[in-house]
CSV table of C-alpha atoms and ligand atoms in Angstrom, one decimal:
chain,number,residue,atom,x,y,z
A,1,UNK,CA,74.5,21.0,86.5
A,2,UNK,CA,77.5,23.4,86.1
A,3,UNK,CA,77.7,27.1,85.0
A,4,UNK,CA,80.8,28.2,82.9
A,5,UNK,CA,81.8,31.8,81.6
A,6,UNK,CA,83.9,32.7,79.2
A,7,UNK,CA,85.0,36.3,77.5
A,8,UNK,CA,87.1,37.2,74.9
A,9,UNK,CA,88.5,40.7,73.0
A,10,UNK,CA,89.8,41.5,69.9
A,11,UNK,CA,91.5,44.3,68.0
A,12,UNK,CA,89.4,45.7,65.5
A,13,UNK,CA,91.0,46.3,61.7
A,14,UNK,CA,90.3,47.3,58.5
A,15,UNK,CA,91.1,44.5,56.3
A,16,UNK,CA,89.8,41.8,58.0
A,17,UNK,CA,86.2,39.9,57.7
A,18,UNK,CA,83.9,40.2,61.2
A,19,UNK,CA,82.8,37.1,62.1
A,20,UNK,CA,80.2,36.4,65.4
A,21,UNK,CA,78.7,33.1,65.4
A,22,UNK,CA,79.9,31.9,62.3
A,23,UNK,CA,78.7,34.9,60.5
A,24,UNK,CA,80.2,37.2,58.1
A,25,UNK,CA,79.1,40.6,59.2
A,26,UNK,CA,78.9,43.7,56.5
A,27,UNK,CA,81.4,45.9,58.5
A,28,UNK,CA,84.4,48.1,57.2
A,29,UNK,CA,86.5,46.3,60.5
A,30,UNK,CA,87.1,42.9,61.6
A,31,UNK,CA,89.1,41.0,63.9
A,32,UNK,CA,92.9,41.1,64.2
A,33,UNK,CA,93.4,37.1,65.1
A,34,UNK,CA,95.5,34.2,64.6
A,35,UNK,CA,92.5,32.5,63.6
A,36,UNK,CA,89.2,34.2,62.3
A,37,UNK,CA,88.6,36.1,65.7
A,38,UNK,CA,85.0,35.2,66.0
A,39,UNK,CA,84.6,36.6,69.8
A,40,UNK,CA,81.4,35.2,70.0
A,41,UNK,CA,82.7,31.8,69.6
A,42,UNK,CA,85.7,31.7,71.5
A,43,UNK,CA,83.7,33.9,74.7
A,44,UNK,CA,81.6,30.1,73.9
A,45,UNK,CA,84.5,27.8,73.6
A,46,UNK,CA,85.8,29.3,77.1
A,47,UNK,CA,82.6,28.9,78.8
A,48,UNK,CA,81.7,25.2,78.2
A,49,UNK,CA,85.9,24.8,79.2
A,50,UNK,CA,85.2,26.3,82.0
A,51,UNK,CA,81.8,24.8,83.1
A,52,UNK,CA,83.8,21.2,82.3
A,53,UNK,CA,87.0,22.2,83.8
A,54,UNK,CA,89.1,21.3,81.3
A,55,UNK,CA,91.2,24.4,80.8
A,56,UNK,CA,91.1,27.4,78.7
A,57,UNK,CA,90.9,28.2,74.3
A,58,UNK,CA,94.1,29.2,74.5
A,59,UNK,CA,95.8,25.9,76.1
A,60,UNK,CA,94.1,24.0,73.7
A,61,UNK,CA,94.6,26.4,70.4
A,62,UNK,CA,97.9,27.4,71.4
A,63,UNK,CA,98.2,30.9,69.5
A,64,UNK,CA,100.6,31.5,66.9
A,65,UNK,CA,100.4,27.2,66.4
A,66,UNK,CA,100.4,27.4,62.5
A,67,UNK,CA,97.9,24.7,62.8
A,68,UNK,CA,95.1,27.0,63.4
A,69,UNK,CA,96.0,29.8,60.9
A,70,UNK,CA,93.1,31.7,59.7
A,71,UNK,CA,91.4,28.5,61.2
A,72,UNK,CA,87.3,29.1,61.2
A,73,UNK,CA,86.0,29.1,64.3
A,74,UNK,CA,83.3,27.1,63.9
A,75,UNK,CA,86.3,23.9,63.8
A,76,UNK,CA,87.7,25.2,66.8
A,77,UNK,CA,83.9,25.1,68.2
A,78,UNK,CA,83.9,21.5,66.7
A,79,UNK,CA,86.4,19.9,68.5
A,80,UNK,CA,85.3,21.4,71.5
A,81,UNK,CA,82.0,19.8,71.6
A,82,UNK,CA,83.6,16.5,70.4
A,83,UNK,CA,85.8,17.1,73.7
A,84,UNK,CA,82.5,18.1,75.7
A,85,UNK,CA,81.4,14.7,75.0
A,86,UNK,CA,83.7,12.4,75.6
A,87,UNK,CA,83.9,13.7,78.7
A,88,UNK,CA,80.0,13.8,79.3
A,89,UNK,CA,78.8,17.0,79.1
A,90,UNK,CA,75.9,18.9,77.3
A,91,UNK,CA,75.1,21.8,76.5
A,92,UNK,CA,71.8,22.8,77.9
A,93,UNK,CA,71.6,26.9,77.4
A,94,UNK,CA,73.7,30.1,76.8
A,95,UNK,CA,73.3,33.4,77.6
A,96,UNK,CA,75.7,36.2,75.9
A,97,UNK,CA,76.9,40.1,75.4
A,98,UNK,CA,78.4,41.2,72.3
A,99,UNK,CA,80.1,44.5,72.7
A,100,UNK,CA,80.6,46.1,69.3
A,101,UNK,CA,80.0,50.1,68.6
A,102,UNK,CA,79.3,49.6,65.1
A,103,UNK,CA,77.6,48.1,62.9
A,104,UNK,CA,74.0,47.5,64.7
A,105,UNK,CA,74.0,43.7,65.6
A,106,UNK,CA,70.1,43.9,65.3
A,107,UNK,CA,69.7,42.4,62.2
A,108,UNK,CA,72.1,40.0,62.5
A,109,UNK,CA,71.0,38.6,65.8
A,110,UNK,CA,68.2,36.0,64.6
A,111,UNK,CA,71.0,34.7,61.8
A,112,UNK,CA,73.5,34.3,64.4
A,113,UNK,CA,70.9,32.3,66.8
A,114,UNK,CA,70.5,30.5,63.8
A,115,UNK,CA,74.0,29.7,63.2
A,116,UNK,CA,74.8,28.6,66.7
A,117,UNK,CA,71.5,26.5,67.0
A,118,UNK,CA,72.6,24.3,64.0
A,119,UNK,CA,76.4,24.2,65.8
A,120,UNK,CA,75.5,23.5,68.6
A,121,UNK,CA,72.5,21.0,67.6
A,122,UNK,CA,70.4,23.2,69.9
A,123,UNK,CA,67.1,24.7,69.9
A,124,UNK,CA,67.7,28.4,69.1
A,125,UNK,CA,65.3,29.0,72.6
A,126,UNK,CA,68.2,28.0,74.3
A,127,UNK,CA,70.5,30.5,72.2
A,128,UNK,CA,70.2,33.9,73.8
A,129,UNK,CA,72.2,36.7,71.7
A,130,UNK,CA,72.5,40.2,73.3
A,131,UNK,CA,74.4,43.1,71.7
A,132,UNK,CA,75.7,46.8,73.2
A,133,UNK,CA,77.4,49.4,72.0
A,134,UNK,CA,79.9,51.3,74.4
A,135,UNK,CA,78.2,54.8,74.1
A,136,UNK,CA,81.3,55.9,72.4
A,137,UNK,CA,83.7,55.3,75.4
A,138,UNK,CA,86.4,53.1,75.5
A,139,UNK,CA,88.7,51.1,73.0
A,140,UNK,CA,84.9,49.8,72.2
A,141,UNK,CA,83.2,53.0,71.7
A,142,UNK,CA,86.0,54.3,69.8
A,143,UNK,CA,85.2,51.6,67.6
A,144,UNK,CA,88.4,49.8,68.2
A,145,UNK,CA,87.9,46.6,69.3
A,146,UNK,CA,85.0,43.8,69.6
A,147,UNK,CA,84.4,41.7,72.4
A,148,UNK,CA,82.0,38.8,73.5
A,149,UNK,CA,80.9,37.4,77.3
A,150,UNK,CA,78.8,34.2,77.4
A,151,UNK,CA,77.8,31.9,80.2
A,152,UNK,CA,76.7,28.7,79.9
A,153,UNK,CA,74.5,25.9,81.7
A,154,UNK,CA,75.5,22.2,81.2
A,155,UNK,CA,74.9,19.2,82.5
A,156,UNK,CA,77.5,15.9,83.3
A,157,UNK,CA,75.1,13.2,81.9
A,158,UNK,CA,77.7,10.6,81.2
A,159,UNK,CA,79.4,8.2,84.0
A,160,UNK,CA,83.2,9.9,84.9
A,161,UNK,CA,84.6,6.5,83.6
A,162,UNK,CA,83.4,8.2,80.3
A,163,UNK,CA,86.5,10.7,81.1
B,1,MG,MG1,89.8,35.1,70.5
């Protein structure tokens, strides 16, 4: 069994779509991002990097790499897993913290559990979403940026000549 946690922040524009778990949500903001900026699934991408040890999002997206442009983050996610895999792990549970002043998360929460679950290919019991505001401090509070935390339990099921 390994743990892995992963966090991630982004600027908060107008302009731009907000998008946590593969969902668009109804927000006057969204992420400033090379790619889409979903936090929640990057904070995710990080995690099961780090409970593998196999780096970090941003050594395996390189940013600014036209490539992944506007790229949805549910790809990115994608080839993740794919990597997860090959190298014999899965995915077992995750826990995670939104931080976003506004809008309330509460109505989205069940649709982004949703989302994941069918991402992941996980029962959404196994998909915890948690969302706070900032009480009005900080760059969140102020409404200014978004950012995500998630931890993650996997296991190695595959021999390491899998690797
Ligand atoms: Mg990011």
């Amino acid at each position: 069994m390994r743990i892995g946690f992963g966090s991630d922040t982004h600027r908060l524009v107008p302009g731009r779509l907000l998008k946590l778990g593969g969902i668009v949500i109804d927000s006057q903001t969204g992420a400033e991002a090379h790619s889409d900026g979903d936090v929640l699934i990057h904070a995710l991408i990080d995690a099961m990097l780090g409970a593998a040890v196999l780096g970090d999002i941003g050594e395996l997206f390189t940013p600014g790499d036209p490539e992944w442009k506007d790229a949805d983050s549910r790809d990115l996610l994608a080839i993740v897993m794919e990597k997860m895999c090959i190298a014999g792990f899965s995915l077992i549970h995750m826990d995670s913290v939104i931080h976003l002043e506004k809008p309330s998360l509460k109505p989205y929460k069940n649709t982004i559990q949703k989302s994941l679950a069918g991402l992941l290919m996980m029962d959404i019991d196994h998909i915890s979403i948690k969302a706070k505001t900032a009480e009005g401090l900080g760059s969140v509070g102020m409404g200014e940026s978004i950012s995500a935390e998630v931890i993650v339990l996997m296991e190695k099921t595959e021999p390491d000549a899998w690797v």
